C-alpha cells in the first residue's frame, strides 16, 4: 500500500530522533541539500512557513515602533575588529571575500555573521542629537557562519534571520528595549508557534560576544534537548565607545548611546518540527501552516463529490482559511498519510454518503480526533477548531516540557537526571564560572539560562556545595 | 527661513540632473553611503518603499502560481562554469570567497550575481517526471556584482532583487511563462509605480548571458535617459543540457526541461525618483508611498486643533489609508517643504478657521492642486484623491515619455536627436550586429529593445541603408 510506504519512509522518533528529524524535513519537502557544502535549499513548503513567521513577527515588531532597513552583507576586516570581544567571538567562523571581479581586494571583507559593526558604523553617521534617538531598526536577511557540522534549520553555514539593532539615550531605555523584544519573542513562540518558553538571562560564559547581558527564550524539544530559540542583548555603551557613537543631549553635553540587538532565525522551524512532530510526520500550528485545511474527497469520481469539495473550499477561502482540495488521482488513504506528513492541521473528508446527510468529517492532525459538521456550518466550525488546535498544541507542549523538567540538588542527582532522563534540569549555582565549566565537562550539559522566575531549590550550589546565588536551567542543547 | 534652506539643499534638475538625483536620495533619507565601498544602506524611508513593492509584486506573482523559496548565496566555481555563455558574462564581476573561518577553501565560491546555476542544480535534483513540472519558483534576496562605478539604487555592488526561475516540459510553455512575467512587470510598473513602459525584446548583443531570448520593460527617466526596469529570459534547453536536467515524459522518453528566469531590483526605486520627482524632491505614487497622507495642523497650540488632526488621522486609518500627523514643533512651512521632499502624495492642512467651517484643505503633491473637503467626508475624499493622483501620475509620465520619443530615418536625424534632444529614438534596423556596434560607438547609445508594437518608419536601416527588418528603440541608458 502506497500510504504504508509513505509512513514507513520515516524512522520512528523513539528509535533514532536525529534520523526521524532528517526524514521529516526531507519527506515534508521543507529542505533539500545542495552542492554548496553546509548550505541548504529551503523548498517552497518550508519557505512558506518562514513567510508566515516573518509576516506575523514583523507586524509585532512594527507595533513596538521597529523600522526595517538594509545594510550591506560585507564587513571590511577593520570594521569587524573595532570591538575586541566581538571580533574574538566571530572572526574564527566567518567567510572571507578576498577578490572582487578579477582583482584582489586591498582589504578583505567577511560576509556578515551578524551586523552589530555595520549598524554601529551606520548609527555613527545618523545620530547627532538626542532628537535622533532612539533608533530602532531591524533587517531580514541571511548571515554566514562557517560551521563544521550542520543540520537542516538548526545549524547551517548560511541561514535566514532577522536582526534588530537599536541605539538609545540612556542605559535604562536600552535595558527596557532588550526585555521588550525578549517578551515579543516569548509571545510569538507561545502564541504563534505554540511553543512554551523559559525566559531568562544567559550566564557570563554563554552570553553574546560583546554584550553586557544576553537574554534568551529557551525551549524544550521532544527528545528532551534544549533549543535556544531567540536572544536579546544589551550592549550598554561598549560598542558606542569602540565606534565613537555620541549624541548631544538636551543639556548640550556629548554622551554615548546605549545599544541593543536581538535576533531569531529559521531554526524556529526546526523547533516547530521537534516540539510538535510525531511518527506520522510534521504537525504545524495553524497560525504558521501554509495550508490549514486540506479537503479530501472520497469516491471523487462520483457525481457531485468534487463539486461539493470545491464548494466547501470556496466557503473556507471566503472565511480567510488557507485551504486546498486534494483532487489528484491518489487514493484517499495515500492523501491522508501525505497530509499528515506535511502537518496540515485539519483535514475534511467528504464523500457521497456525507453529502447525502449534509455533513462532512473534520479530522484533527494534532490529536487524531474526528468531528462531524454540517456542511452549511463548516466555515465557522473550522475557524473555531483552528483556534482550539492552536491552543491545544501549546498546552500539549507545555505539559511535555513540565513533565521533562527535573530538579537536582547535588551532583549525584544531577548526573542521574541526564543519564536516566532527558529534559531541563533546574539546579542551584554559586555563580562561579569554574562550576559551570566543570558541569559542562563532566555532564556535557550547558547552562541554558538563569530564569526570571527564580526558585530556591536549596541553598547550596549543585556542583561545589558553596552558597548558591542563582537557580539555573541546564540542558543538552542543539 | 528654515523651509527655504531645506529646498535650497537640492540642486535643480535642469542644472545638474545627476546631482539633483543624489540630493533627493539623501535629503528624502532613502539611502546612506557606508564604509563598504560601492554598497549602500537602504534607510527606513527607502526600505519602506521596497516593502510596498515587494508586497504587491509578490501577490501578483503568487496569483500566477509562483512559489517562493531560498537557495544559498554562494556558488562553487565549478557550478558557475557549467554554462559557457553564462560564466563568461558573470565571472569578471563576481566577489570571491576563498576562506571559511581560518582555513582556505578547497574550491573558491562566488557570492551569487544571479542564481541560474543554483536553480539548475536544485531542479536537477527535484525534477524526475512530467508530474514534477512545471517548477515556478522565486526568491527575494540580494546579489553581488563587482561594479566599478556605482549610484544609489541604480548600480551598486550589492542590491536587493527578486529572481524567478522556472522549468517547463515544453518550449512553448517556457516562452509563455517568459512573456507572462514580462506582462506582470509591465502591469506592476504602470499600475503600481505609475511608470509607463515599452515592452520588447533585446537584441542578440544586449541579451542576458546564456539566454535564447531576453524581453525587457524599458522606461524613460525625466532627463531623457532610458532605464531597463525588469527583464524576463527564455533559456530554451541550453541550461538543461549543460546541467543534465531531464524528465521522463508521459511517453516514457527522457526529455530536457525548458527554463526561464525573470528579475527586478531596487533600481525600480531609482526609476520612481527619476520619473516622478521634481525640484521640491520626491513624488511617490500613492500605492508605494509609506505615508500617503500627512496631516499638518496650523496653529497647533490653539485649543482643539491637534484633537481634530488626530480625529482625522483616526478616520483615515480606519479607511485603510497610511497616514500620520506631523505634530512636531516645526513651523507649518517647514513641514510642507519636508513632506514635499519626502514625496507624500497628499497633505491635509487643518487650522482653527477650518475647524470652525467644518472643513480642511487637501493639497496634492503631484500637481500642487488644493481641494477643500468637509471634515466629515475627508476619508472618502482622500481615498478617491489617492486613486486620482495614482492615475494622473501615470498619465503625466506617459505624456512626458511620448513627448520625448523621437523618430530618426537616417544617421543625420539620428545624431540630431541625441545631440539636441534627449529621449527614446525609434529607428529602423537591418538586424546586423555591425550597425548596432557602430551606432553605439558613434552616438554612445544602445538599442533598448525591439518593441512588440512594431512600426514601419521607413524600409531602410538607419545606419547602413540596407533593407530594415526591425524597428528598435534606442537611447542613452542608466
Coordinates of C-alpha atoms in Angstrom, one line a residue, chain A:
Chain A
X1 CA 0.0 0.0 0.0
X2 CA 1.3 3.4 -1.0
X3 CA 0.3 5.1 2.2
X4 CA 2.1 2.5 4.2
X5 CA 5.2 3.0 2.2
X6 CA 5.0 6.7 2.8
X7 CA 4.7 6.3 6.6
X8 CA 7.4 3.7 6.7
X9 CA 9.7 6.1 5.0
X10 CA 10.4 7.9 8.3
X11 CA 12.3 6.4 11.1
X12 CA 10.4 6.4 14.4
X13 CA 11.5 9.1 16.8
X14 CA 12.0 6.6 19.7
X15 CA 14.4 4.6 17.5
X16 CA 16.5 7.5 16.3
X17 CA 15.4 11.0 16.9
X18 CA 18.1 12.6 14.7
X19 CA 17.2 10.4 11.8
X20 CA 13.5 11.0 12.4
X21 CA 14.1 14.7 12.2
X22 CA 16.0 14.5 9.0
X23 CA 13.4 12.2 7.5
X24 CA 10.6 14.6 8.3
X25 CA 12.5 17.5 7.0
X26 CA 13.0 15.7 3.7
X27 CA 9.7 13.9 3.4
X28 CA 7.6 17.0 4.2
X29 CA 9.7 18.7 1.5
X30 CA 10.9 21.5 3.7
X31 CA 14.6 21.4 2.8
X32 CA 17.0 19.9 0.2
X33 CA 20.7 19.5 0.4
X34 CA 22.7 21.5 -2.1
X35 CA 26.1 21.3 -3.9
X36 CA 27.2 24.1 -1.6
X37 CA 28.6 22.3 1.4
X38 CA 26.8 23.2 4.7
X39 CA 24.2 25.3 2.9
X40 CA 20.5 24.2 2.4
X41 CA 17.8 24.9 -0.1
X42 CA 14.7 26.0 1.7
X43 CA 12.0 24.5 -0.5
X44 CA 8.6 26.1 -1.2
X45 CA 6.8 24.2 1.6
X46 CA 9.5 25.2 4.1
X47 CA 9.8 28.7 2.9
X48 CA 6.0 29.3 3.1
X49 CA 6.3 28.6 6.9
X50 CA 9.1 31.2 7.1
X51 CA 6.9 33.7 5.2
X52 CA 4.2 33.2 7.8
X53 CA 6.7 33.6 10.6
X54 CA 8.1 36.7 9.0
X55 CA 4.7 38.3 8.4
X56 CA 3.4 37.9 11.9
X57 CA 6.7 38.6 13.7
X58 CA 7.3 41.7 11.6
X59 CA 3.8 43.0 12.5
X60 CA 4.6 42.5 16.2
X61 CA 7.9 44.3 15.7
X62 CA 6.3 47.3 13.9
X63 CA 3.7 47.6 16.7
X64 CA 6.6 48.4 19.0
X65 CA 8.0 51.0 16.7
X66 CA 10.6 48.9 14.8
X67 CA 11.5 50.1 11.3
X68 CA 13.1 47.8 8.7
X69 CA 16.1 48.8 6.7
X70 CA 19.0 47.1 4.9
X71 CA 22.8 47.2 5.4
X72 CA 25.5 45.6 3.2
X73 CA 26.3 41.9 3.6
X74 CA 30.0 42.6 3.7
X75 CA 32.1 43.8 6.6
X76 CA 35.6 45.1 6.0
X77 CA 38.1 43.4 8.3
X78 CA 39.0 46.7 10.0
X79 CA 35.3 47.3 10.9
X80 CA 34.9 43.8 12.3
X81 CA 37.9 44.4 14.5
X82 CA 36.6 47.6 16.2
X83 CA 35.1 45.8 19.2
X84 CA 37.5 43.4 20.8
X85 CA 35.2 40.8 22.3
X86 CA 33.0 40.8 19.3
X87 CA 35.8 40.1 16.8
X88 CA 37.2 37.3 19.0
X89 CA 33.8 35.7 19.1
X90 CA 33.2 35.8 15.4
X91 CA 36.4 36.0 13.4
X92 CA 37.1 32.3 13.6
X93 CA 33.8 31.4 11.9
X94 CA 33.4 33.9 9.1
X95 CA 33.7 33.5 5.3
X96 CA 36.3 35.9 3.7
X97 CA 35.9 37.6 0.4
X98 CA 39.3 38.4 -1.0
X99 CA 38.7 39.1 -4.6
X100 CA 36.3 41.4 -6.4
X101 CA 36.0 40.5 -10.1
X102 CA 39.5 39.8 -11.4
X103 CA 41.3 41.8 -8.8
X104 CA 42.4 41.1 -5.2
X105 CA 40.8 43.5 -2.7
X106 CA 43.0 45.9 -0.8
X107 CA 41.2 44.9 2.4
X108 CA 39.5 41.6 2.7
X109 CA 35.8 41.6 3.9
X110 CA 33.8 38.9 5.6
X111 CA 30.2 38.0 4.9
X112 CA 28.3 39.3 7.9
X113 CA 27.9 36.7 10.6
X114 CA 25.8 39.4 12.4
X115 CA 25.7 43.1 11.8
X116 CA 26.5 44.9 15.0
X117 CA 29.6 46.5 13.5
X118 CA 27.7 47.7 10.4
X119 CA 24.8 49.2 12.4
X120 CA 27.4 50.9 14.7
X121 CA 29.0 52.4 11.6
X122 CA 25.6 53.5 10.3
X123 CA 24.4 54.9 13.6
X124 CA 27.6 56.9 14.0
X125 CA 26.6 58.7 10.8
X126 CA 23.0 59.3 11.6
X127 CA 22.9 60.0 15.3
X128 CA 24.0 63.5 16.3
X129 CA 21.4 64.9 18.8
X130 CA 19.0 63.5 21.4
X131 CA 16.4 64.2 18.7
X132 CA 17.8 61.4 16.6
X133 CA 17.2 58.9 19.3
X134 CA 16.0 56.2 19.8
X135 CA 17.0 54.4 16.6
X136 CA 15.0 51.1 16.4
X137 CA 15.9 49.2 13.2
X138 CA 15.6 45.7 12.0
X139 CA 16.7 43.8 8.9
X140 CA 15.5 40.5 7.5
X141 CA 18.5 38.9 5.7
X142 CA 20.8 35.9 5.7
X143 CA 24.0 35.6 7.6
X144 CA 27.0 33.2 7.3
X145 CA 28.9 31.3 10.0
X146 CA 31.4 28.7 8.9
X147 CA 30.1 25.8 11.0
X148 CA 31.8 22.5 10.8
X149 CA 28.8 20.3 11.5
X150 CA 25.5 21.3 10.1
X151 CA 21.8 20.2 10.4
X152 CA 18.8 21.4 8.5
X153 CA 17.3 24.6 10.0
X154 CA 19.3 24.1 13.3
X155 CA 22.8 24.9 12.1
X156 CA 23.9 25.8 8.6
X157 CA 26.6 27.9 7.1
X158 CA 24.1 30.3 5.8
X159 CA 20.8 30.9 7.5
X160 CA 17.9 33.3 7.3
X161 CA 17.1 35.5 10.2
X162 CA 16.1 38.9 11.5
X163 CA 18.4 41.1 13.4
X164 CA 17.2 44.2 15.3
X165 CA 19.7 46.9 16.4
X166 CA 18.8 49.8 18.5
X167 CA 20.5 52.9 19.9
X168 CA 19.1 54.8 23.0
X169 CA 19.9 57.9 25.0
X170 CA 20.1 56.0 28.3
X171 CA 21.1 52.7 29.8
X172 CA 17.5 52.3 31.2
X173 CA 15.9 52.7 27.8
X174 CA 18.3 50.1 26.3
X175 CA 17.5 47.6 29.1
X176 CA 13.8 48.2 28.6
X177 CA 14.1 47.6 24.8
X178 CA 16.1 44.4 25.4
X179 CA 13.5 43.0 27.7
X180 CA 10.6 44.3 25.5
X181 CA 12.0 42.4 22.5
X182 CA 12.6 39.2 24.5
X183 CA 8.9 39.4 25.5
X184 CA 7.9 39.8 21.8
X185 CA 9.8 36.6 21.1
X186 CA 8.2 34.8 24.0
X187 CA 4.8 35.9 23.0
X188 CA 5.5 34.9 19.4
X189 CA 6.8 31.5 20.2
X190 CA 4.0 30.7 22.6
X191 CA 1.0 32.2 20.7
X192 CA 2.1 31.8 17.1
X193 CA 4.4 28.7 17.2
X194 CA 2.6 27.1 20.2
X195 CA 6.0 26.5 21.9
X196 CA 6.3 27.3 25.6
X197 CA 9.4 29.1 26.6
X198 CA 11.6 29.6 29.6
X199 CA 12.7 33.3 29.7
X200 CA 15.9 34.2 31.4
X201 CA 19.4 35.6 31.3
X202 CA 22.5 33.8 29.9
X203 CA 25.5 33.4 32.2
X204 CA 28.7 35.3 31.6
X205 CA 30.1 32.2 29.9
X206 CA 27.2 31.9 27.5
X207 CA 26.5 35.5 26.6
X208 CA 26.9 37.1 23.2
X209 CA 30.4 38.3 22.1
X210 CA 30.5 42.0 23.1
X211 CA 27.2 42.1 25.2
X212 CA 26.8 43.2 28.8
X213 CA 23.8 41.0 29.2
X214 CA 22.2 38.4 26.9
X215 CA 18.6 37.3 27.5
X216 CA 17.1 34.2 25.9
X217 CA 14.0 32.2 25.3
X218 CA 14.8 28.5 25.8
X219 CA 12.5 25.8 24.5
X220 CA 12.5 22.0 25.0
X221 CA 12.4 19.6 22.1
X222 CA 10.6 16.3 22.1
X223 CA 13.8 14.4 22.7
X224 CA 14.5 16.4 25.9
X225 CA 17.2 18.6 24.3
X226 CA 17.1 22.4 24.7
X227 CA 17.0 24.8 21.8
X228 CA 17.9 28.5 22.2
X229 CA 15.1 30.0 20.2
X230 CA 15.8 33.7 20.2
X231 CA 18.1 36.1 22.1
X232 CA 18.1 39.7 23.0
X233 CA 21.3 41.5 24.0
X234 CA 22.1 44.7 26.0
X235 CA 25.4 46.1 24.9
X236 CA 25.5 49.1 27.3
X237 CA 27.8 51.7 25.8
X238 CA 30.6 49.2 24.9
X239 CA 30.1 49.4 21.1
X240 CA 29.3 53.1 21.3
X241 CA 32.7 53.7 22.9
X242 CA 34.5 51.4 20.5
X243 CA 32.9 53.2 17.5
X244 CA 32.5 56.7 18.9
X245 CA 28.7 56.9 18.6
X246 CA 27.9 60.1 20.6
X247 CA 25.0 62.5 20.7
X248 CA 24.5 66.0 22.1
X249 CA 22.0 65.7 24.9
X250 CA 19.4 68.4 25.9
X251 CA 22.0 69.7 28.4
X252 CA 24.4 70.3 25.5
X253 CA 26.9 67.6 26.6
X254 CA 28.2 64.8 24.4
X255 CA 27.1 61.4 25.6
X256 CA 27.5 57.8 24.3
X257 CA 24.4 55.9 23.1
X258 CA 23.4 52.6 24.7
X259 CA 22.7 49.8 22.3
X260 CA 20.8 46.5 22.0
X261 CA 20.4 43.8 19.4
X262 CA 18.0 40.8 19.1
X263 CA 17.6 38.0 16.7
X264 CA 15.7 35.0 15.7
X265 CA 16.3 32.6 12.8
X266 CA 15.0 29.8 10.6
X267 CA 15.9 27.4 13.4
X268 CA 12.5 28.2 14.8
X269 CA 11.2 25.9 12.0
X270 CA 13.4 23.2 13.5
X271 CA 11.8 23.9 16.9
X272 CA 8.3 23.5 15.4
X273 CA 9.3 20.2 13.9
X274 CA 10.9 18.9 17.1
X275 CA 8.3 20.2 19.6
X276 CA 5.2 19.2 17.7
X277 CA 6.1 16.4 15.3
X278 CA 5.3 12.7 15.7
X279 CA 5.9 9.4 13.9
X280 CA 3.5 10.4 11.1
X281 CA 5.5 13.5 10.4
X282 CA 5.1 17.2 10.8
X283 CA 2.4 18.9 12.9
X284 CA 2.0 22.6 12.1
X285 CA 0.4 25.0 14.4
X286 CA -2.5 26.6 12.4
X287 CA -1.0 30.1 12.6
X288 CA 2.1 29.0 10.6
X289 CA 0.5 26.3 8.5
X290 CA 0.7 27.3 4.8
X291 CA -2.2 25.0 4.3
X292 CA -4.5 25.0 7.3
X293 CA -7.2 22.6 5.9
X294 CA -7.0 20.1 3.1
X295 CA -10.2 18.7 1.7
X296 CA -10.0 15.1 0.7
X297 CA -12.9 13.9 -1.5
X298 CA -14.0 10.3 -1.0
X299 CA -15.1 8.5 -4.2
X300 CA -14.3 11.7 -6.0
X301 CA -15.4 10.3 -9.4
X302 CA -18.9 10.1 -8.3
X303 CA -21.3 12.8 -9.4
X304 CA -21.2 15.9 -7.3
X305 CA -18.4 14.9 -4.9
X306 CA -15.8 17.2 -6.3
X307 CA -18.3 20.0 -6.8
X308 CA -19.2 19.8 -3.1
X309 CA -15.5 19.7 -2.2
X310 CA -14.9 22.9 -4.2
X311 CA -18.0 24.5 -2.7
X312 CA -16.5 23.9 0.8
X313 CA -13.1 25.2 -0.3
X314 CA -14.8 28.3 -1.6
X315 CA -16.6 28.9 1.7
X316 CA -13.5 28.4 3.7
X317 CA -11.4 30.7 1.5
X318 CA -14.0 33.4 1.9
X319 CA -13.7 32.9 5.7
X320 CA -10.0 33.6 5.4
X321 CA -8.8 30.0 5.8
X322 CA -5.8 28.7 3.9
X323 CA -7.4 25.7 2.3
X324 CA -6.9 23.4 -0.7
X325 CA -8.6 20.4 -2.2
X326 CA -6.5 17.4 -3.0
X327 CA -8.3 16.3 -6.2
X328 CA -5.3 14.3 -7.6
X329 CA -5.9 10.7 -8.6
X330 CA -4.1 9.3 -5.5
X331 CA -6.1 7.1 -3.1
X332 CA -7.8 8.8 -0.1
X333 CA -5.6 6.7 2.2
X334 CA -2.4 8.0 0.5
X335 CA -3.7 11.5 0.7
X336 CA -4.4 11.2 4.4
X337 CA -0.9 10.0 5.0
X338 CA 0.6 12.7 2.8
X339 CA -1.2 15.5 4.6
X340 CA -0.3 14.0 8.0
X341 CA 3.3 14.0 6.8
X342 CA 3.0 17.7 5.8
X343 CA 1.4 18.5 9.1
X344 CA -1.8 20.1 7.8
X345 CA -3.8 20.9 11.0
X346 CA -7.2 19.9 9.7
X347 CA -8.5 17.5 7.1
X348 CA -12.0 17.5 5.7
X349 CA -13.4 14.2 4.3
X350 CA -16.4 14.5 2.1
X351 CA -18.0 11.6 0.2
X352 CA -21.3 10.7 -1.4
X353 CA -22.9 9.5 1.9
X354 CA -21.7 12.6 3.7
X355 CA -23.2 14.8 1.0
X356 CA -26.5 12.9 1.3
X357 CA -26.5 13.5 5.0
X358 CA -25.5 17.2 4.5
X359 CA -22.4 16.8 6.7
X360 CA -18.6 16.2 6.5
X361 CA -16.0 14.8 8.8
X362 CA -13.2 17.1 10.1
X363 CA -10.1 15.3 11.3
X364 CA -7.6 17.0 13.6
X365 CA -3.9 16.3 12.9
X366 CA -2.8 17.2 16.5
X367 CA -4.8 14.5 18.4
X368 CA -6.5 12.4 15.7
X369 CA -10.0 13.5 16.8
X370 CA -12.8 13.4 14.2
X371 CA -15.7 15.8 14.3
X372 CA -18.8 15.7 12.3
X373 CA -20.0 19.1 11.0
X374 CA -23.0 20.2 8.9
X375 CA -21.7 21.3 5.5
X376 CA -23.6 24.6 5.9
X377 CA -21.7 25.3 9.1
X378 CA -18.3 24.1 8.0
X379 CA -16.6 27.6 7.9
X380 CA -17.5 28.5 11.5
X381 CA -16.6 25.1 12.7
X382 CA -13.2 25.2 11.0
X383 CA -12.4 28.6 12.3
X384 CA -13.2 27.6 15.8
X385 CA -11.3 24.3 15.5
X386 CA -8.2 26.1 14.2
X387 CA -8.2 28.2 17.3
X388 CA -8.7 25.1 19.5
X389 CA -5.9 23.2 17.8
X390 CA -3.6 26.2 18.2
X391 CA -4.3 26.3 22.0
X392 CA -4.2 22.6 22.5
X393 CA -0.9 22.3 20.8
X394 CA 0.6 24.9 23.1
X395 CA -0.9 23.1 26.1
X396 CA 0.4 19.7 25.0
X397 CA 3.9 21.2 24.5
X398 CA 3.7 22.8 27.9
X399 CA 2.7 19.5 29.6
X400 CA 5.6 17.7 27.9
X401 CA 8.0 20.5 28.9
X402 CA 6.9 20.4 32.5
X403 CA 7.0 16.6 32.7
X404 CA 10.5 16.8 31.4
X405 CA 11.8 19.5 33.8
X406 CA 13.6 18.0 36.7
X407 CA 15.3 19.2 39.9
X408 CA 18.7 18.3 41.1
X409 CA 20.2 19.2 44.4
X410 CA 23.6 17.6 44.2
X411 CA 25.9 16.2 41.6
X412 CA 24.6 12.6 42.1
X413 CA 21.0 13.7 41.3
X414 CA 22.2 16.0 38.6
X415 CA 24.1 13.1 36.9
X416 CA 21.2 10.8 37.3
X417 CA 18.9 13.3 35.6
X418 CA 21.0 13.3 32.5
X419 CA 21.8 9.7 32.5
X420 CA 18.4 8.3 33.0
X421 CA 16.1 11.0 31.8
X422 CA 16.3 13.8 29.3
X423 CA 15.0 17.4 29.7
X424 CA 15.6 20.6 31.5
X425 CA 17.3 20.3 34.9
X426 CA 16.8 23.0 37.4
X427 CA 19.7 23.3 39.9
X428 CA 21.3 26.0 42.1
X429 CA 24.6 27.6 41.2
X430 CA 27.2 29.7 43.1
X431 CA 27.8 31.9 40.0
X432 CA 31.4 30.7 39.8
X433 CA 32.5 30.0 36.2
X434 CA 34.6 27.1 37.4
X435 CA 31.4 25.2 38.4
X436 CA 29.8 25.9 35.1
X437 CA 32.9 24.7 33.3
X438 CA 33.1 21.6 35.4
X439 CA 29.4 20.7 34.9
X440 CA 29.9 21.1 31.1
X441 CA 33.0 18.9 31.2
X442 CA 31.5 16.2 33.3
X443 CA 28.0 16.0 32.1
X444 CA 28.2 17.6 28.6
X445 CA 25.4 20.0 29.5
X446 CA 25.3 23.7 29.4
X447 CA 23.6 26.4 31.4
X448 CA 20.6 27.4 29.3
X449 CA 19.6 30.4 31.4
X450 CA 19.0 31.9 34.8
X451 CA 15.3 32.1 34.6
X452 CA 13.5 35.3 35.5
X453 CA 11.2 33.2 37.7
X454 CA 13.8 32.2 40.3
X455 CA 13.1 29.4 42.8
X456 CA 15.2 28.4 45.9
X457 CA 15.6 24.7 45.5
X458 CA 18.3 24.5 48.1
X459 CA 20.9 26.9 49.5
X460 CA 23.9 25.2 48.0
X461 CA 25.5 25.1 44.6
X462 CA 24.8 21.8 42.9
X463 CA 28.4 21.5 42.0
X464 CA 30.6 22.8 44.8
X465 CA 28.2 23.0 47.7
X466 CA 29.1 26.6 48.4
X467 CA 26.3 29.1 48.9
X468 CA 24.0 29.3 45.9
X469 CA 23.2 32.6 44.2
X470 CA 21.0 31.6 41.2
X471 CA 18.8 28.9 40.0
X472 CA 19.8 27.8 36.6
X473 CA 18.1 25.7 33.8
X474 CA 20.6 23.2 32.5
X475 CA 20.3 21.0 29.4
X476 CA 21.9 19.3 26.4
X477 CA 21.4 21.8 23.7
X478 CA 21.1 21.8 19.9

